[in-house]
């Protein structure tokens, strides 16, 4: 665990830096692999950049909207560099909306654009694992297993390392999967979504910070299950479309 | 006509979803399984370590107290510019919420500071919240304070809900967390 890195008088937050590095590497990966999904690298770079910037601004605006009274007392804090004054769901909604608007404005197929951003998402997922490892967040439940790590007052499942391993496997799958000409656009994105939701669903069982709902069920597993069901359904539809095209051809 | 490849996919999908549904059911847990009731640690979702320290004015403070309060524990030192910068905001919030279920415990990391410098900061900013002195540095060590300032927002149930490493914290940030935790 390395939450901060002291560099002279500066104290650098390693979890945040891991994510920034992942964003940069992810942008580069998506740009380099754009041609694989029949996209121009400039378009995919701009698409990601616009979505990211609007997502960050949206996350701040959403945080502001949720704590409006607090900001009235200190209006200039809207422009604060604080990493904590962001609302993730709000940022995701605004970033996704920008993504869709950019896609339509540039006459791109949404499924093709989704494939194009998949390398970025896969690298970001790996960066998230390193960010959790550095900050000691997303920690595991207590365990007696020999590979448990001493963290937060107990020997725990190294869930951050599990996440890094699963993200690396998924990243490898995405990087080595070259779509054939018969493949429908959207296959790479849906494959990533199903693998990622499946891994989160499985690994959540070892987490010590789960949000429990009725009967002790973990809420993040339910969300992962729904995403898994949707992405598998989507993959099935792509497969059906591909077979139909073959038949009619 | 039935498309067999799609039928195979449907069977595969159903199998995956049933198995993962069973996994969700089998991995259901209680707070005791997660250790959230029994293990103390300075981390979100867990009760933070207990301590007792003397304040700058000589009073003894025990944490946690029996009162159900929202507590902001702030680790600081006089030589740390962001620590000094966030003190006025903390004081304004403290004054605004005096009488509510809210307390600030500003733990001075005295083993790495000079008492007279810490006292000067308190006087200069007119701080009225308790400033506790961690002479041995045991509390900051237990709270794994690697950089300053570090702040913990603790809810009425005595669980860490937010951690802010580094600073200065803006008044809006303190207020937004505080309002949320007081409303719970």
Tab-separated table of C-alpha atoms in Angstrom:
chain	number	residue	atom	x	y	z
A	1	UNK	CA	0.000	0.000	0.000
A	2	UNK	CA	1.359	3.397	-0.996
A	3	UNK	CA	-1.342	6.071	-0.674
A	4	UNK	CA	1.082	8.965	-1.127
A	5	UNK	CA	4.512	9.446	-2.622
A	6	UNK	CA	6.651	12.173	-1.067
A	7	UNK	CA	8.529	14.169	-3.682
A	8	UNK	CA	10.348	16.980	-1.916
A	9	UNK	CA	7.714	19.262	-0.407
A	10	UNK	CA	4.947	17.618	-2.457
A	11	UNK	CA	2.813	14.709	-1.376
A	12	UNK	CA	1.561	12.963	-4.505
A	13	UNK	CA	-1.553	10.763	-4.252
A	14	UNK	CA	-0.527	7.445	-5.850
A	15	UNK	CA	-4.130	6.162	-6.386
A	16	UNK	CA	-4.957	9.293	-8.392
A	17	UNK	CA	-1.690	9.106	-10.307
A	18	UNK	CA	-2.369	5.443	-11.197
A	19	UNK	CA	-5.692	6.475	-12.711
A	20	UNK	CA	-4.163	9.404	-14.632
A	21	UNK	CA	-1.480	7.080	-16.012
A	22	UNK	CA	-4.172	4.549	-16.965
A	23	UNK	CA	-6.172	7.260	-18.766
A	24	UNK	CA	-3.083	8.282	-20.770
A	25	UNK	CA	-2.129	4.684	-21.631
A	26	UNK	CA	-5.753	3.848	-22.415
A	27	UNK	CA	-6.085	6.808	-24.785
A	28	UNK	CA	-2.899	5.722	-26.544
A	29	UNK	CA	-4.122	2.099	-26.781
A	30	UNK	CA	-7.486	3.103	-28.256
A	31	UNK	CA	-5.805	5.475	-30.701
A	32	UNK	CA	-3.325	2.795	-31.854
A	33	UNK	CA	-5.990	0.082	-32.240
A	34	UNK	CA	-8.624	2.315	-33.896
A	35	UNK	CA	-7.944	0.999	-37.400
A	36	UNK	CA	-8.687	-2.532	-36.181
A	37	UNK	CA	-12.297	-1.402	-35.659
A	38	UNK	CA	-12.422	0.593	-38.934
A	39	UNK	CA	-12.200	3.918	-37.125
A	40	UNK	CA	-9.860	6.853	-37.593
A	41	UNK	CA	-7.467	7.296	-34.678
A	42	UNK	CA	-8.180	11.046	-34.553
A	43	UNK	CA	-11.908	10.465	-34.235
A	44	UNK	CA	-11.528	7.936	-31.448
A	45	UNK	CA	-9.022	10.143	-29.604
A	46	UNK	CA	-11.352	13.151	-29.825
A	47	UNK	CA	-14.344	11.059	-28.855
A	48	UNK	CA	-12.589	9.863	-25.705
A	49	UNK	CA	-11.170	13.273	-24.874
A	50	UNK	CA	-14.532	15.063	-25.188
A	51	UNK	CA	-16.280	12.343	-23.180
A	52	UNK	CA	-13.605	12.425	-20.464
A	53	UNK	CA	-13.498	16.197	-20.107
A	54	UNK	CA	-17.281	16.510	-20.030
A	55	UNK	CA	-17.408	13.582	-17.581
A	56	UNK	CA	-15.021	15.369	-15.203
A	57	UNK	CA	-16.928	18.656	-15.505
A	58	UNK	CA	-20.215	16.770	-15.146
A	59	UNK	CA	-18.977	15.026	-12.002
A	60	UNK	CA	-18.136	18.404	-10.429
A	61	UNK	CA	-21.466	19.957	-11.507
A	62	UNK	CA	-23.349	16.942	-10.171
A	63	UNK	CA	-21.492	17.192	-6.846
A	64	UNK	CA	-22.356	20.897	-6.763
A	65	UNK	CA	-26.020	20.178	-7.479
A	66	UNK	CA	-26.139	17.659	-4.639
A	67	UNK	CA	-24.558	20.082	-2.149
A	68	UNK	CA	-25.835	23.383	-3.449
A	69	UNK	CA	-26.194	25.015	-0.019
A	70	UNK	CA	-22.587	24.101	0.825
A	71	UNK	CA	-21.318	25.761	-2.358
A	72	UNK	CA	-23.310	28.929	-1.650
A	73	UNK	CA	-21.113	29.430	1.410
A	74	UNK	CA	-17.950	28.947	-0.649
A	75	UNK	CA	-18.732	29.567	-4.366
A	76	UNK	CA	-15.106	29.640	-5.563
A	77	UNK	CA	-14.650	26.030	-4.509
A	78	UNK	CA	-16.446	25.101	-7.758
A	79	UNK	CA	-13.007	25.517	-9.349
A	80	UNK	CA	-11.120	23.689	-6.592
A	81	UNK	CA	-8.598	21.060	-7.669
A	82	UNK	CA	-9.791	18.772	-4.846
A	83	UNK	CA	-10.082	15.171	-6.036
A	84	UNK	CA	-12.903	14.456	-3.616
A	85	UNK	CA	-15.471	16.975	-4.889
A	86	UNK	CA	-16.750	14.784	-7.707
A	87	UNK	CA	-19.891	12.717	-8.103
A	88	UNK	CA	-19.056	9.566	-10.103
A	89	UNK	CA	-22.596	8.608	-11.272
A	90	UNK	CA	-23.216	12.196	-12.435
A	91	UNK	CA	-19.909	12.199	-14.306
A	92	UNK	CA	-20.718	8.878	-15.978
A	93	UNK	CA	-24.115	10.135	-17.175
A	94	UNK	CA	-22.707	13.385	-18.603
A	95	UNK	CA	-19.666	11.621	-20.135
A	96	UNK	CA	-21.877	8.952	-21.757
A	97	UNK	CA	-24.259	11.594	-23.100
A	98	UNK	CA	-21.321	13.427	-24.700
A	99	UNK	CA	-20.132	10.111	-26.156
A	100	UNK	CA	-23.532	9.512	-27.796
A	101	UNK	CA	-23.793	13.117	-29.067
A	102	UNK	CA	-20.272	12.985	-30.539
A	103	UNK	CA	-21.030	9.670	-32.240
A	104	UNK	CA	-24.204	11.022	-33.893
A	105	UNK	CA	-22.655	14.350	-34.836
A	106	UNK	CA	-19.766	12.567	-36.581
A	107	UNK	CA	-21.967	9.935	-38.264
A	108	UNK	CA	-20.242	7.052	-36.504
A	109	UNK	CA	-21.926	3.746	-35.758
A	110	UNK	CA	-22.386	3.586	-31.998
A	111	UNK	CA	-21.445	-0.110	-31.839
A	112	UNK	CA	-18.221	0.578	-33.780
A	113	UNK	CA	-17.382	3.531	-31.530
A	114	UNK	CA	-18.028	1.336	-28.483
A	115	UNK	CA	-15.505	-1.187	-29.860
A	116	UNK	CA	-13.074	1.663	-30.394
A	117	UNK	CA	-13.134	2.788	-26.758
A	118	UNK	CA	-12.868	-0.773	-25.389
A	119	UNK	CA	-9.024	-0.810	-25.212
A	120	UNK	CA	-9.248	2.426	-23.209
A	121	UNK	CA	-11.787	0.892	-20.807
A	122	UNK	CA	-9.702	-2.277	-20.417
A	123	UNK	CA	-6.571	-0.279	-19.501
A	124	UNK	CA	-8.599	1.943	-17.161
A	125	UNK	CA	-9.929	-1.165	-15.415
A	126	UNK	CA	-6.354	-2.298	-14.807
A	127	UNK	CA	-5.411	1.182	-13.550
A	128	UNK	CA	-8.332	0.998	-11.140
A	129	UNK	CA	-6.874	-2.205	-9.695
A	130	UNK	CA	-3.508	-0.505	-9.105
A	131	UNK	CA	-5.263	2.536	-7.667
A	132	UNK	CA	-7.090	0.327	-5.137
A	133	UNK	CA	-3.842	-1.469	-4.308
A	134	UNK	CA	-2.042	1.819	-3.629
A	135	UNK	CA	-4.850	3.265	-1.531
A	136	UNK	CA	-5.835	0.068	0.277
A	137	UNK	CA	-9.407	0.633	-0.894
A	138	UNK	CA	-11.771	-2.067	-2.218
A	139	UNK	CA	-10.287	-4.227	0.542
A	140	UNK	CA	-11.040	-7.904	1.084
A	141	UNK	CA	-12.952	-9.773	3.772
A	142	UNK	CA	-10.975	-11.409	6.604
A	143	UNK	CA	-9.574	-14.817	5.633
A	144	UNK	CA	-7.363	-17.650	6.920
A	145	UNK	CA	-5.979	-18.425	3.476
A	146	UNK	CA	-2.164	-18.463	3.238
A	147	UNK	CA	-2.080	-15.695	0.600
A	148	UNK	CA	-4.098	-13.294	2.769
A	149	UNK	CA	-2.532	-9.860	3.325
A	150	UNK	CA	-2.373	-7.890	6.562
A	151	UNK	CA	-4.494	-4.850	5.899
A	152	UNK	CA	-6.764	-2.636	8.004
A	153	UNK	CA	-6.411	-4.636	11.199
A	154	UNK	CA	-6.950	-8.133	9.775
A	155	UNK	CA	-5.544	-10.725	7.388
A	156	UNK	CA	-7.681	-10.157	4.311
A	157	UNK	CA	-8.258	-11.447	0.804
A	158	UNK	CA	-5.936	-9.455	-1.515
A	159	UNK	CA	-8.942	-8.362	-3.577
A	160	UNK	CA	-6.956	-5.574	-5.232
A	161	UNK	CA	-4.509	-8.178	-6.589
A	162	UNK	CA	-7.407	-10.405	-7.702
A	163	UNK	CA	-8.758	-7.379	-9.596
A	164	UNK	CA	-5.376	-6.670	-11.204
A	165	UNK	CA	-5.048	-10.313	-12.339
A	166	UNK	CA	-8.573	-10.448	-13.771
A	167	UNK	CA	-8.107	-7.062	-15.491
A	168	UNK	CA	-4.839	-8.245	-17.034
A	169	UNK	CA	-6.533	-11.367	-18.403
A	170	UNK	CA	-9.397	-9.307	-19.843
A	171	UNK	CA	-6.940	-6.765	-21.283
A	172	UNK	CA	-5.027	-9.588	-22.987
A	173	UNK	CA	-8.254	-11.011	-24.446
A	174	UNK	CA	-9.205	-7.582	-25.822
A	175	UNK	CA	-5.740	-6.934	-27.248
A	176	UNK	CA	-5.451	-10.287	-29.012
A	177	UNK	CA	-9.036	-10.336	-30.338
A	178	UNK	CA	-8.938	-9.052	-33.873
A	179	UNK	CA	-12.432	-8.815	-35.323
A	180	UNK	CA	-12.908	-10.718	-38.580
A	181	UNK	CA	-14.772	-9.166	-41.497
A	182	UNK	CA	-17.817	-11.283	-40.668
A	183	UNK	CA	-17.955	-10.052	-37.072
A	184	UNK	CA	-20.617	-7.519	-36.220
A	185	UNK	CA	-19.470	-4.200	-34.703
A	186	UNK	CA	-20.013	-4.117	-30.943
A	187	UNK	CA	-18.689	-7.642	-30.336
A	188	UNK	CA	-15.457	-6.475	-28.663
A	189	UNK	CA	-17.269	-4.033	-26.399
A	190	UNK	CA	-19.893	-6.586	-25.357
A	191	UNK	CA	-17.190	-9.218	-24.789
A	192	UNK	CA	-15.343	-6.772	-22.529
A	193	UNK	CA	-18.561	-5.897	-20.710
A	194	UNK	CA	-19.531	-9.515	-20.085
A	195	UNK	CA	-16.026	-10.527	-18.941
A	196	UNK	CA	-15.676	-7.505	-16.678
A	197	UNK	CA	-19.132	-7.790	-15.124
A	198	UNK	CA	-18.563	-11.535	-14.656
A	199	UNK	CA	-15.223	-10.947	-12.931
A	200	UNK	CA	-16.680	-8.246	-10.657
A	201	UNK	CA	-19.597	-10.537	-9.804
A	202	UNK	CA	-17.200	-13.339	-8.866
A	203	UNK	CA	-14.628	-11.209	-7.002
A	204	UNK	CA	-17.191	-9.215	-5.034
A	205	UNK	CA	-17.723	-12.331	-2.907
A	206	UNK	CA	-14.249	-11.783	-1.403
A	207	UNK	CA	-14.680	-8.076	-0.652
A	208	UNK	CA	-14.867	-6.748	2.889
A	209	UNK	CA	-16.503	-3.434	1.971
A	210	UNK	CA	-19.622	-4.766	0.264
A	211	UNK	CA	-22.882	-2.942	0.571
A	212	UNK	CA	-25.318	-5.572	1.863
A	213	UNK	CA	-28.984	-5.518	0.973
A	214	UNK	CA	-31.710	-8.034	1.932
A	215	UNK	CA	-30.583	-11.517	3.027
A	216	UNK	CA	-26.972	-10.336	3.056
A	217	UNK	CA	-26.856	-10.112	-0.738
A	218	UNK	CA	-24.190	-7.747	-2.074
A	219	UNK	CA	-25.669	-4.919	-4.143
A	220	UNK	CA	-22.718	-4.699	-6.558
A	221	UNK	CA	-23.220	-8.361	-7.491
A	222	UNK	CA	-26.818	-7.634	-8.516
A	223	UNK	CA	-25.673	-4.721	-10.711
A	224	UNK	CA	-22.934	-6.930	-12.222
A	225	UNK	CA	-25.450	-9.729	-12.873
A	226	UNK	CA	-27.774	-7.346	-14.740
A	227	UNK	CA	-24.881	-6.025	-16.876
A	228	UNK	CA	-23.734	-9.594	-17.530
A	229	UNK	CA	-27.251	-10.615	-18.624
A	230	UNK	CA	-27.557	-7.581	-20.926
A	231	UNK	CA	-24.144	-8.047	-22.518
A	232	UNK	CA	-24.637	-11.805	-23.073
A	233	UNK	CA	-28.027	-11.078	-24.633
A	234	UNK	CA	-26.358	-8.506	-26.902
A	235	UNK	CA	-23.624	-10.958	-27.904
A	236	UNK	CA	-26.303	-13.557	-28.704
A	237	UNK	CA	-28.086	-11.059	-30.909
A	238	UNK	CA	-24.857	-10.233	-32.779
A	239	UNK	CA	-24.245	-13.941	-33.307
A	240	UNK	CA	-27.800	-14.394	-34.612
A	241	UNK	CA	-27.433	-11.399	-36.976
A	242	UNK	CA	-24.123	-12.773	-38.265
A	243	UNK	CA	-25.613	-16.223	-38.921
A	244	UNK	CA	-28.630	-14.685	-40.662
A	245	UNK	CA	-26.374	-12.594	-42.905
A	246	UNK	CA	-24.398	-15.716	-43.790
A	247	UNK	CA	-27.617	-17.607	-44.593
A	248	UNK	CA	-29.105	-14.828	-46.710
A	249	UNK	CA	-25.721	-14.249	-48.399
B	1	UNK	CA	-36.837	-22.668	-38.262
B	2	UNK	CA	-34.747	-22.758	-35.087
B	3	UNK	CA	-31.263	-21.378	-35.415
B	4	UNK	CA	-29.194	-24.012	-33.586
B	5	UNK	CA	-26.132	-21.851	-33.007
B	6	UNK	CA	-28.386	-19.298	-31.356
B	7	UNK	CA	-30.093	-22.024	-29.334
B	8	UNK	CA	-26.687	-23.146	-28.118
B	9	UNK	CA	-25.937	-19.562	-27.153
B	10	UNK	CA	-29.249	-19.315	-25.287
B	11	UNK	CA	-28.387	-22.471	-23.323
B	12	UNK	CA	-24.902	-21.148	-22.577
B	13	UNK	CA	-26.276	-17.767	-21.482
B	14	UNK	CA	-28.916	-19.373	-19.247
B	15	UNK	CA	-26.262	-21.607	-17.683
B	16	UNK	CA	-23.946	-18.655	-16.964
B	17	UNK	CA	-26.748	-16.579	-15.492
B	18	UNK	CA	-28.050	-19.423	-13.295
B	19	UNK	CA	-24.544	-20.265	-12.029
B	20	UNK	CA	-23.751	-16.610	-11.329
B	21	UNK	CA	-27.126	-16.203	-9.599
B	22	UNK	CA	-26.267	-19.181	-7.390
B	23	UNK	CA	-22.859	-17.598	-6.663
B	24	UNK	CA	-24.605	-14.397	-5.526
B	25	UNK	CA	-26.795	-16.420	-3.186
B	26	UNK	CA	-23.889	-18.521	-1.856
B	27	UNK	CA	-21.688	-15.473	-1.251
B	28	UNK	CA	-24.329	-13.595	0.747
B	29	UNK	CA	-22.719	-12.315	3.945
B	30	UNK	CA	-23.471	-10.724	7.271
B	31	UNK	CA	-21.625	-7.675	8.709
B	32	UNK	CA	-19.863	-10.159	11.034
B	33	UNK	CA	-18.452	-12.048	8.018
B	34	UNK	CA	-17.060	-8.785	6.684
B	35	UNK	CA	-15.624	-7.883	10.088
B	36	UNK	CA	-17.177	-4.422	9.970
B	37	UNK	CA	-18.473	-4.679	13.542
B	38	UNK	CA	-15.368	-5.955	15.256
B	39	UNK	CA	-12.262	-4.709	13.418
B	40	UNK	CA	-11.167	-1.111	13.842
B	41	UNK	CA	-9.150	0.584	11.114
B	42	UNK	CA	-8.842	4.067	9.609
B	43	UNK	CA	-10.669	3.103	6.432
B	44	UNK	CA	-14.044	3.768	4.856
B	45	UNK	CA	-16.723	1.411	6.137
B	46	UNK	CA	-14.887	0.505	9.367
B	47	UNK	CA	-14.906	1.977	12.894
B	48	UNK	CA	-11.661	3.934	13.421
B	49	UNK	CA	-9.235	3.146	16.291
B	50	UNK	CA	-10.093	4.477	19.747
B	51	UNK	CA	-7.748	6.925	21.489
B	52	UNK	CA	-7.497	9.362	24.346
B	53	UNK	CA	-5.391	12.496	24.191
B	54	UNK	CA	-4.954	15.715	26.127
B	55	UNK	CA	-5.966	18.965	24.490
B	56	UNK	CA	-3.952	22.145	24.249
B	57	UNK	CA	-6.053	23.531	27.114
B	58	UNK	CA	-5.319	20.493	29.317
B	59	UNK	CA	-8.628	18.630	29.011
B	60	UNK	CA	-8.655	14.890	28.344
B	61	UNK	CA	-10.596	13.702	25.276
B	62	UNK	CA	-11.729	10.166	24.635
B	63	UNK	CA	-12.667	8.900	21.215
B	64	UNK	CA	-15.181	7.448	20.578
B	65	UNK	CA	-17.397	9.259	23.032
B	66	UNK	CA	-20.733	7.759	24.118
B	67	UNK	CA	-22.543	10.575	22.251
B	68	UNK	CA	-23.844	9.759	18.777
B	69	UNK	CA	-22.114	12.521	16.853
B	70	UNK	CA	-20.692	13.218	13.447
B	71	UNK	CA	-16.970	13.703	14.038
B	72	UNK	CA	-14.256	15.203	11.887
B	73	UNK	CA	-10.811	14.011	12.970
B	74	UNK	CA	-8.160	16.176	11.346
B	75	UNK	CA	-4.431	15.428	11.607
B	76	UNK	CA	-2.280	18.508	11.202
B	77	UNK	CA	1.038	20.200	11.930
B	78	UNK	CA	1.944	23.900	12.093
B	79	UNK	CA	4.698	23.576	9.441
B	80	UNK	CA	2.250	22.153	6.871
B	81	UNK	CA	0.844	24.987	4.646
B	82	UNK	CA	-2.349	23.155	3.524
B	83	UNK	CA	-3.083	22.289	7.183
B	84	UNK	CA	-2.917	25.968	8.098
B	85	UNK	CA	-4.938	26.929	5.022
B	86	UNK	CA	-7.904	24.720	5.932
B	87	UNK	CA	-8.137	25.826	9.574
B	88	UNK	CA	-10.310	28.941	8.913
B	89	UNK	CA	-12.811	26.849	6.905
B	90	UNK	CA	-12.975	24.271	9.705
B	91	UNK	CA	-13.520	27.029	12.272
B	92	UNK	CA	-16.360	28.594	10.237
B	93	UNK	CA	-18.091	25.215	9.883
B	94	UNK	CA	-17.556	24.478	13.584
B	95	UNK	CA	-19.166	27.779	14.568
B	96	UNK	CA	-22.037	27.294	12.159
B	97	UNK	CA	-22.832	23.813	13.491
B	98	UNK	CA	-22.163	24.420	17.170
B	99	UNK	CA	-24.966	22.853	19.151
B	100	UNK	CA	-25.664	20.230	16.461
B	101	UNK	CA	-24.399	16.695	16.745
B	102	UNK	CA	-21.013	17.650	15.345
B	103	UNK	CA	-17.503	17.757	16.761
B	104	UNK	CA	-14.073	18.495	15.345
B	105	UNK	CA	-11.017	16.829	16.878
B	106	UNK	CA	-7.917	18.470	15.423
B	107	UNK	CA	-5.042	16.153	16.326
B	108	UNK	CA	-1.733	17.958	16.222
B	109	UNK	CA	1.074	15.554	15.339
B	110	UNK	CA	3.119	16.983	18.193
B	111	UNK	CA	5.965	14.480	17.901
B	112	UNK	CA	6.782	16.124	14.545
B	113	UNK	CA	5.853	19.681	15.546
B	114	UNK	CA	6.656	22.340	18.110
B	115	UNK	CA	4.021	22.957	20.741
B	116	UNK	CA	4.526	26.747	20.705
B	117	UNK	CA	4.099	26.849	16.904
B	118	UNK	CA	0.885	24.796	17.152
B	119	UNK	CA	-0.424	27.114	19.898
B	120	UNK	CA	0.400	30.143	17.741
B	121	UNK	CA	-1.674	28.750	14.833
B	122	UNK	CA	-4.600	28.137	17.176
B	123	UNK	CA	-4.426	31.696	18.497
B	124	UNK	CA	-3.877	33.279	15.100
B	125	UNK	CA	-6.972	31.565	13.641
B	126	UNK	CA	-9.096	31.878	16.798
B	127	UNK	CA	-9.778	28.139	16.804
B	128	UNK	CA	-12.405	27.119	19.346
B	129	UNK	CA	-12.631	23.400	18.540
B	130	UNK	CA	-10.549	20.938	20.584
B	131	UNK	CA	-6.916	20.726	19.498
B	132	UNK	CA	-5.457	17.457	20.757
B	133	UNK	CA	-1.774	16.769	21.218
B	134	UNK	CA	-0.303	13.514	19.958
B	135	UNK	CA	3.022	13.781	21.792
B	136	UNK	CA	4.168	10.224	21.055
B	137	UNK	CA	2.704	10.080	17.545
B	138	UNK	CA	0.905	6.843	18.432
B	139	UNK	CA	-2.507	8.022	17.255
B	140	UNK	CA	-1.237	9.319	13.907
B	141	UNK	CA	0.615	6.027	13.480
B	142	UNK	CA	-2.541	4.023	14.236
B	143	UNK	CA	-4.434	6.181	11.745
B	144	UNK	CA	-1.628	5.618	9.204
B	145	UNK	CA	-1.204	9.304	8.575
B	146	UNK	CA	1.494	9.420	5.894
B	147	UNK	CA	0.817	12.914	4.642
B	148	UNK	CA	-0.768	15.958	6.165
B	149	UNK	CA	-3.420	17.101	6.471
B	150	UNK	CA	-5.451	13.908	6.652
B	151	UNK	CA	-9.096	14.034	7.673
B	152	UNK	CA	-11.678	11.402	8.593
B	153	UNK	CA	-15.416	12.055	8.578
B	154	UNK	CA	-17.123	9.662	10.997
B	155	UNK	CA	-20.873	9.126	11.017
B	156	UNK	CA	-23.183	8.868	14.044
B	157	UNK	CA	-22.731	5.085	14.102
B	158	UNK	CA	-18.974	5.588	14.530
B	159	UNK	CA	-18.017	4.408	11.024
B	160	UNK	CA	-15.561	6.212	8.732
B	161	UNK	CA	-17.547	7.483	5.758
B	162	UNK	CA	-15.068	9.801	4.041
B	163	UNK	CA	-11.304	10.253	4.097
B	164	UNK	CA	-9.540	13.273	2.686
B	165	UNK	CA	-5.804	12.834	2.254
B	166	UNK	CA	-4.055	16.111	1.530
B	167	UNK	CA	-5.612	19.501	1.384
B	168	UNK	CA	-6.572	22.185	1.978
B	169	UNK	CA	-10.195	21.077	2.307
B	170	UNK	CA	-12.620	23.668	1.031
B	171	UNK	CA	-15.486	24.822	3.211
B	172	UNK	CA	-17.930	23.496	0.606
B	173	UNK	CA	-16.420	20.014	0.867
B	174	UNK	CA	-16.621	19.954	4.672
B	175	UNK	CA	-20.198	21.268	4.566
B	176	UNK	CA	-21.349	18.805	1.905
B	177	UNK	CA	-20.023	15.781	3.816
B	178	UNK	CA	-21.268	17.128	7.128
B	179	UNK	CA	-24.777	17.890	5.885
B	180	UNK	CA	-25.054	14.411	4.399
B	181	UNK	CA	-23.863	12.701	7.587
B	182	UNK	CA	-26.049	14.836	9.879
B	183	UNK	CA	-29.129	14.012	7.792
B	184	UNK	CA	-28.576	10.236	8.049
